[in-house]
mmCIF file of C-alpha atoms in Angstrom:
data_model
loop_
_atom_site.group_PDB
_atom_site.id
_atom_site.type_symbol
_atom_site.label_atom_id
_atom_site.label_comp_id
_atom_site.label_asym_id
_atom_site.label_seq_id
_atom_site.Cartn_x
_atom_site.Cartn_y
_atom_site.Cartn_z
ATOM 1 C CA UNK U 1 3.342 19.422 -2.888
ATOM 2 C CA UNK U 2 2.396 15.572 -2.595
ATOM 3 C CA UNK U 3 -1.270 14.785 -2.194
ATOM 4 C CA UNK U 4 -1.015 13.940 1.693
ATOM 5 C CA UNK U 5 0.524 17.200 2.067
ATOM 6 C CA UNK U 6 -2.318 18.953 0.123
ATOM 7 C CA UNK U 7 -5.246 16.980 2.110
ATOM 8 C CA UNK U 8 -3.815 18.627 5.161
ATOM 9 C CA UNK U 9 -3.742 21.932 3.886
ATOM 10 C CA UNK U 10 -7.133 24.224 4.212
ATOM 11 C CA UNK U 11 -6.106 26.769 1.533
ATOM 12 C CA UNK U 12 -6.039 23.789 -1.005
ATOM 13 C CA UNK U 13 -9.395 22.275 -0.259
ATOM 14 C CA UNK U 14 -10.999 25.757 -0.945
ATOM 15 C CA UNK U 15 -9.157 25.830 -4.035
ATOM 16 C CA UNK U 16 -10.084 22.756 -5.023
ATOM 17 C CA UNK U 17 -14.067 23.576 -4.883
ATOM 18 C CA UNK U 18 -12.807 27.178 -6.947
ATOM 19 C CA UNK U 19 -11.677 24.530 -9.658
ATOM 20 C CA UNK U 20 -14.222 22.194 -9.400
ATOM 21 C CA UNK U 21 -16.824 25.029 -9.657
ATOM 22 C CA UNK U 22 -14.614 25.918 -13.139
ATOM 23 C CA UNK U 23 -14.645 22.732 -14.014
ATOM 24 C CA UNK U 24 -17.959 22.508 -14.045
ATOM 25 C CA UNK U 25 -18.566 25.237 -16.588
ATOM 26 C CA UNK U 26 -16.246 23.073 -19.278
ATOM 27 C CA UNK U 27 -19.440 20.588 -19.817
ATOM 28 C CA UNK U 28 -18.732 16.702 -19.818
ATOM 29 C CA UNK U 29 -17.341 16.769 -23.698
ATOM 30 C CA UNK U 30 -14.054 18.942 -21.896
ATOM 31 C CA UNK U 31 -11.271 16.483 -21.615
ATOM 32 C CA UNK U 32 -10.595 15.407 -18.465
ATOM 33 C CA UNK U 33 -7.261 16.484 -16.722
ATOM 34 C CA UNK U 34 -4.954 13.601 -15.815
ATOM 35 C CA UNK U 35 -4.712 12.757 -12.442
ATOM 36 C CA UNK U 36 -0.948 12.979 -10.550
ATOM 37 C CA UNK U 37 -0.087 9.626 -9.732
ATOM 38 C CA UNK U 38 -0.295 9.826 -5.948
ATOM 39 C CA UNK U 39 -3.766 10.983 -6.306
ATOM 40 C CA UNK U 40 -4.583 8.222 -8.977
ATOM 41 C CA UNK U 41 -2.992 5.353 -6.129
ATOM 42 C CA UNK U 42 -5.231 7.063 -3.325
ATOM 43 C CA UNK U 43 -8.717 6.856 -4.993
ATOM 44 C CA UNK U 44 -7.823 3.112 -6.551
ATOM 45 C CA UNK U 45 -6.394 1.775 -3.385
ATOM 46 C CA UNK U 46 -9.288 3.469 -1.243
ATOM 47 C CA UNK U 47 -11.608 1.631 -3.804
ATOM 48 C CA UNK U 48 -10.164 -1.586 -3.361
ATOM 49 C CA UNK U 49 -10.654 -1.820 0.153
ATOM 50 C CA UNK U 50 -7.406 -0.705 1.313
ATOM 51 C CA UNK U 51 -6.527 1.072 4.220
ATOM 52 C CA UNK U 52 -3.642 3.386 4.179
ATOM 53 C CA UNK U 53 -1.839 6.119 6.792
ATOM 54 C CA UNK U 54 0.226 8.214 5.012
ATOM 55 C CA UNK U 55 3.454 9.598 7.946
ATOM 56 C CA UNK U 56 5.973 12.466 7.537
ATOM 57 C CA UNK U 57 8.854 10.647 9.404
ATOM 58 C CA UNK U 58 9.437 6.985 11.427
ATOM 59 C CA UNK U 59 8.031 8.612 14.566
ATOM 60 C CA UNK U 60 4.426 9.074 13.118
ATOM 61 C CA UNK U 61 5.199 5.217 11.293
ATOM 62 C CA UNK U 62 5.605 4.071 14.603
ATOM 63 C CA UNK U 63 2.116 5.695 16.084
ATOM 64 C CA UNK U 64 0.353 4.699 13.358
ATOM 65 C CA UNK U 65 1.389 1.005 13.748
ATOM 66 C CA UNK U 66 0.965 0.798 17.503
ATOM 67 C CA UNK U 67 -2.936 2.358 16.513
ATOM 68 C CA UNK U 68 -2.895 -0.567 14.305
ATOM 69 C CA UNK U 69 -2.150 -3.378 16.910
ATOM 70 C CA UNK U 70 -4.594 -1.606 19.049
ATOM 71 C CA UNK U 71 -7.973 -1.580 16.344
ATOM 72 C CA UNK U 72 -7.435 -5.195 15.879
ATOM 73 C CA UNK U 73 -5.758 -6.627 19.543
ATOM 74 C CA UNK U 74 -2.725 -7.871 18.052
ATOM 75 C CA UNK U 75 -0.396 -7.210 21.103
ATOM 76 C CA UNK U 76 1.581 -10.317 22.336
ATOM 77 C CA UNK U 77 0.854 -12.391 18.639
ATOM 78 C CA UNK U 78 2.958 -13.801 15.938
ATOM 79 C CA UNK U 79 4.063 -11.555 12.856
ATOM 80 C CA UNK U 80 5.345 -13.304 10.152
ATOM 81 C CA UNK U 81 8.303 -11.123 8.531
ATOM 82 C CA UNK U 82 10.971 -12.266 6.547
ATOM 83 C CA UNK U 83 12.432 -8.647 6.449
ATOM 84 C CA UNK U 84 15.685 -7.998 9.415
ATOM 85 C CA UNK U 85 15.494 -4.296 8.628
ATOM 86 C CA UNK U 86 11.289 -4.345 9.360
ATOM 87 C CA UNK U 87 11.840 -6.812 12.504
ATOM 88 C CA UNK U 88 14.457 -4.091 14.355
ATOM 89 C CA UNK U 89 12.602 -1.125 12.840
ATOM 90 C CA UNK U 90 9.121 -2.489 14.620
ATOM 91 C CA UNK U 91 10.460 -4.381 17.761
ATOM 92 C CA UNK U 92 9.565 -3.204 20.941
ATOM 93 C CA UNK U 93 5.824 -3.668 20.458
ATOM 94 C CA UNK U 94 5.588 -7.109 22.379
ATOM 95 C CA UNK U 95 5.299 -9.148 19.238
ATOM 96 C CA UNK U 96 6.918 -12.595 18.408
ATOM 97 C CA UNK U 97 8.825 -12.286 15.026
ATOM 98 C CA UNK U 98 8.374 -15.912 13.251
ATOM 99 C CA UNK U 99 9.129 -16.642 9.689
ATOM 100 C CA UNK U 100 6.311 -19.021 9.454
ATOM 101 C CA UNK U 101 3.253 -17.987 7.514
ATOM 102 C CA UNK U 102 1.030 -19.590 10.458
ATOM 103 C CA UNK U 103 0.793 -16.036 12.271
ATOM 104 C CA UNK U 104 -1.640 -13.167 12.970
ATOM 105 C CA UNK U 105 -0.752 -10.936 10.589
ATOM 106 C CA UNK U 106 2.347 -10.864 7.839
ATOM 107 C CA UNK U 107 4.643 -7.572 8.025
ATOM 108 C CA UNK U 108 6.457 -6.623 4.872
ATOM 109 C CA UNK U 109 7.632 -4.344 2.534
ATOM 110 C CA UNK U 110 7.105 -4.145 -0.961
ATOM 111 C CA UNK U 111 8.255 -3.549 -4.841
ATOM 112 C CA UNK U 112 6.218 -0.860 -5.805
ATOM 113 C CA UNK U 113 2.558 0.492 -5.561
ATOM 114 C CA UNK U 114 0.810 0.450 -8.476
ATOM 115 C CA UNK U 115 -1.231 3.705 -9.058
ATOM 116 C CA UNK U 116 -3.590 2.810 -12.146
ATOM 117 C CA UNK U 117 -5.402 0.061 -10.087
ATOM 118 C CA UNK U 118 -4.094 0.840 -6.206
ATOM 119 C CA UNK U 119 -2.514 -2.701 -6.499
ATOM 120 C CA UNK U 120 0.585 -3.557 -4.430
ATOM 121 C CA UNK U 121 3.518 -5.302 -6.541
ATOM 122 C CA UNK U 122 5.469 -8.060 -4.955
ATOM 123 C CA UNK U 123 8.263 -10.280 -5.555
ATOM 124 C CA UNK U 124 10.444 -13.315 -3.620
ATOM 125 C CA UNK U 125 12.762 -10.663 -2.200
ATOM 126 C CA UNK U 126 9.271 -9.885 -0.043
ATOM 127 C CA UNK U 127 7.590 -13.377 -0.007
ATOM 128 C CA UNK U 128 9.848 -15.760 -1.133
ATOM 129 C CA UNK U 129 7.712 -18.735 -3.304
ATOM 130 C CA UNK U 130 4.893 -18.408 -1.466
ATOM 131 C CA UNK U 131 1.447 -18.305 -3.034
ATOM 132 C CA UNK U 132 -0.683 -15.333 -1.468
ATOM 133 C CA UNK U 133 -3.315 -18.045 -0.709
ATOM 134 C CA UNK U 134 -0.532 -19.768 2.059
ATOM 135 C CA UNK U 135 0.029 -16.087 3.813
ATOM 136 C CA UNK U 136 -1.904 -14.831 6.496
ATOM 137 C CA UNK U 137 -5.159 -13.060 5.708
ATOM 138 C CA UNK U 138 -3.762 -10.032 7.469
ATOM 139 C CA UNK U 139 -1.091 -7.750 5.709
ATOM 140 C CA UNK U 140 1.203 -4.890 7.301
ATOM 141 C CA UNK U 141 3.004 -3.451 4.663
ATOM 142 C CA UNK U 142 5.660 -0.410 4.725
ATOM 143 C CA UNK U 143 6.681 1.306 1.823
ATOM 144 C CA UNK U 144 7.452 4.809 0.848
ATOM 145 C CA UNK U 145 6.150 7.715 -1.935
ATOM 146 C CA UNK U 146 8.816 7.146 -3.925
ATOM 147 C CA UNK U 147 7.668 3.533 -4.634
ATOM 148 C CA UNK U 148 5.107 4.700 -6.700
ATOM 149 C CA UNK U 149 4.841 4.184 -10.289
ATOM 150 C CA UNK U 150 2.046 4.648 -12.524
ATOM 151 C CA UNK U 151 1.967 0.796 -13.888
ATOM 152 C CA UNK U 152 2.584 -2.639 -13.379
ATOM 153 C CA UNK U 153 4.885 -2.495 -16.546
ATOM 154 C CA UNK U 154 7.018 0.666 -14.984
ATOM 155 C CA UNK U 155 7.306 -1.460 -11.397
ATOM 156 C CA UNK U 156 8.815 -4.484 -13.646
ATOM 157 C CA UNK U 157 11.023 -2.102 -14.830
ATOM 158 C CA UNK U 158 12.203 -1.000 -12.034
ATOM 159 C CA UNK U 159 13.184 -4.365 -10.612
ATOM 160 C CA UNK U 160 14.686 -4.967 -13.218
ATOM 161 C CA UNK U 161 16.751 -1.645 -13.074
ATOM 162 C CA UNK U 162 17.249 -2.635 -9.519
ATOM 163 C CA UNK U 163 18.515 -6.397 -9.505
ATOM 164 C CA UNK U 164 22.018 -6.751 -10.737
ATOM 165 C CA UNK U 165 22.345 -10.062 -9.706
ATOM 166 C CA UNK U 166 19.585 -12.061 -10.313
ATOM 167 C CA UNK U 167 16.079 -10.785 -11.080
ATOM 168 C CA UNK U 168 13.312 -11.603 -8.446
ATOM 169 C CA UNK U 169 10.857 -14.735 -9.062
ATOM 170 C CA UNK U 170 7.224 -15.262 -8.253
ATOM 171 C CA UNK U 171 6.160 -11.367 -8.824
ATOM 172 C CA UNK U 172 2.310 -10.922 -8.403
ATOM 173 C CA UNK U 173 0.074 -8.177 -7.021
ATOM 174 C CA UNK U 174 -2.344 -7.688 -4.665
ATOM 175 C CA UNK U 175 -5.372 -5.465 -4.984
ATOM 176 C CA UNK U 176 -8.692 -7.236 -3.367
ATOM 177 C CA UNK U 177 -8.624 -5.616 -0.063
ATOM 178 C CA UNK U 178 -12.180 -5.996 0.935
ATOM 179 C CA UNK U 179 -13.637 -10.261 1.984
ATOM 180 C CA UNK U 180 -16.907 -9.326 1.811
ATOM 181 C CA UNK U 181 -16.772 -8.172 -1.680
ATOM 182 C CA UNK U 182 -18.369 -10.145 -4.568
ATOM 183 C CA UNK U 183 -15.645 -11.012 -6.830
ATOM 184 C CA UNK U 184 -16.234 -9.434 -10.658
ATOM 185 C CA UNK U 185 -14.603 -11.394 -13.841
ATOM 186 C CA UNK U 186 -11.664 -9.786 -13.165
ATOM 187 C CA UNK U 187 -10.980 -10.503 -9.794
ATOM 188 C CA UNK U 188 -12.135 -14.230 -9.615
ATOM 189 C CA UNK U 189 -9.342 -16.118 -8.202
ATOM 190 C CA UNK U 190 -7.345 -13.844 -6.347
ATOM 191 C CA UNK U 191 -6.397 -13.765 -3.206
ATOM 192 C CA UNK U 192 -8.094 -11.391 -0.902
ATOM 193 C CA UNK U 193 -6.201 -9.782 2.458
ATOM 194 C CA UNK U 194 -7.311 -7.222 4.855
ATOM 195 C CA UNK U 195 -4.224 -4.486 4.343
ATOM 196 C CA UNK U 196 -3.140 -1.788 6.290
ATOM 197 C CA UNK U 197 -0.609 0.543 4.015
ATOM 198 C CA UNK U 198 1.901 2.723 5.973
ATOM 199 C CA UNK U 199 2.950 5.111 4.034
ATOM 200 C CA UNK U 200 6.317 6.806 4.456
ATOM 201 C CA UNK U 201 6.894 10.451 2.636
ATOM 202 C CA UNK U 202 10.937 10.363 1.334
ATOM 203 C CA UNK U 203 10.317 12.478 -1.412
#
């Protein structure tokens, strides 16, 4: 059972306090109990800022996007989207489709999402040579379970694995979710983006 799936489910949550309670009685020099990776991705991505709705099918995709142009009054803007499949799959919302980074918000797909730091990997098949600095501070972007991999490494892989032709250029990732956060060590320089995940379950 995936994690959205258990979230939803009351029986788990009370099992979950009968095994935290357990737990508990281990002391702190037990070793800790590896997290599944969709788990891992939630609590990293939460922490960065990030704003996900996980769906069951396209219909609840579809809800949770309108409820997304709705929060922030994006009705009758420009999306940026370089993606055909994404521009049919989400028409009918009174948007204008440009392929111009000068827009409200920047729809998109993506290479994989990254579970040990909730990062999303991307490559030119999503944003061609553009630096995340020239794309709009606002980020839609759909992807599905089985997109998750525990690494950055393992998502280079699999684009790799994937691209028999040519391998994608300009792969980065995005993970600073939040503006008003004060930039550590680590994050000084990147690019931040408010970003709405929806998150479709195929597995």
């Amino acid at each position: 059972m995936s994690l959205f799936k258990r979230l939803l489910n009351p029986k788990y949550k009370s099992d979950e306090k009968a095994k935290k309670a357990k737990d508990s009685e281990h002391g702190k020099y037990y070793p800790e109990e590896k997290l599944p990776i969709d788990e891992k991705f939630t609590y990293n991505f939460n922490k960065n800022g990030g704003k996900f709705l996980y769906c069951e099918n396209m219909t609840e995709v579809l809800e949770a996007f309108d409820n997304i142009l709705l929060e922030n009054d994006w009705y009758e803007r420009d999306v940026f989207c370089l993606n055909e499949l994404l521009t049919a799959r989400f028409d009918g919302f009174n948007l204008n489709f440009i392929e111009k980074p000068d827009a409200t918000f920047f729809l998109l797909p993506c290479e994989a999402l990254v579970a040990n730091n909730g990062a999303i990997l991307l490559s030119s098949n999503q944003i061609k040579e553009k630096k995340l600095k020239e794309l709009p501070s606002n980020f839609v972007v759909f992807a599905t379970t089985s997109q998750l991999v525990e690494s950055i490494s393992e998502g280079l892989r699999n684009i790799k694995n994937q691209s028999t032709n040519y391998i994608p250029s300009n792969i980065t990732t995005i993970q600073d979710f939040e503006p008003e956060k004060e930039k550590d060590f680590m994050s000084y320089g990147s690019s931040t983006k408010n970003l709405y995940l929806l998150l479709l379950e195929d597995l």
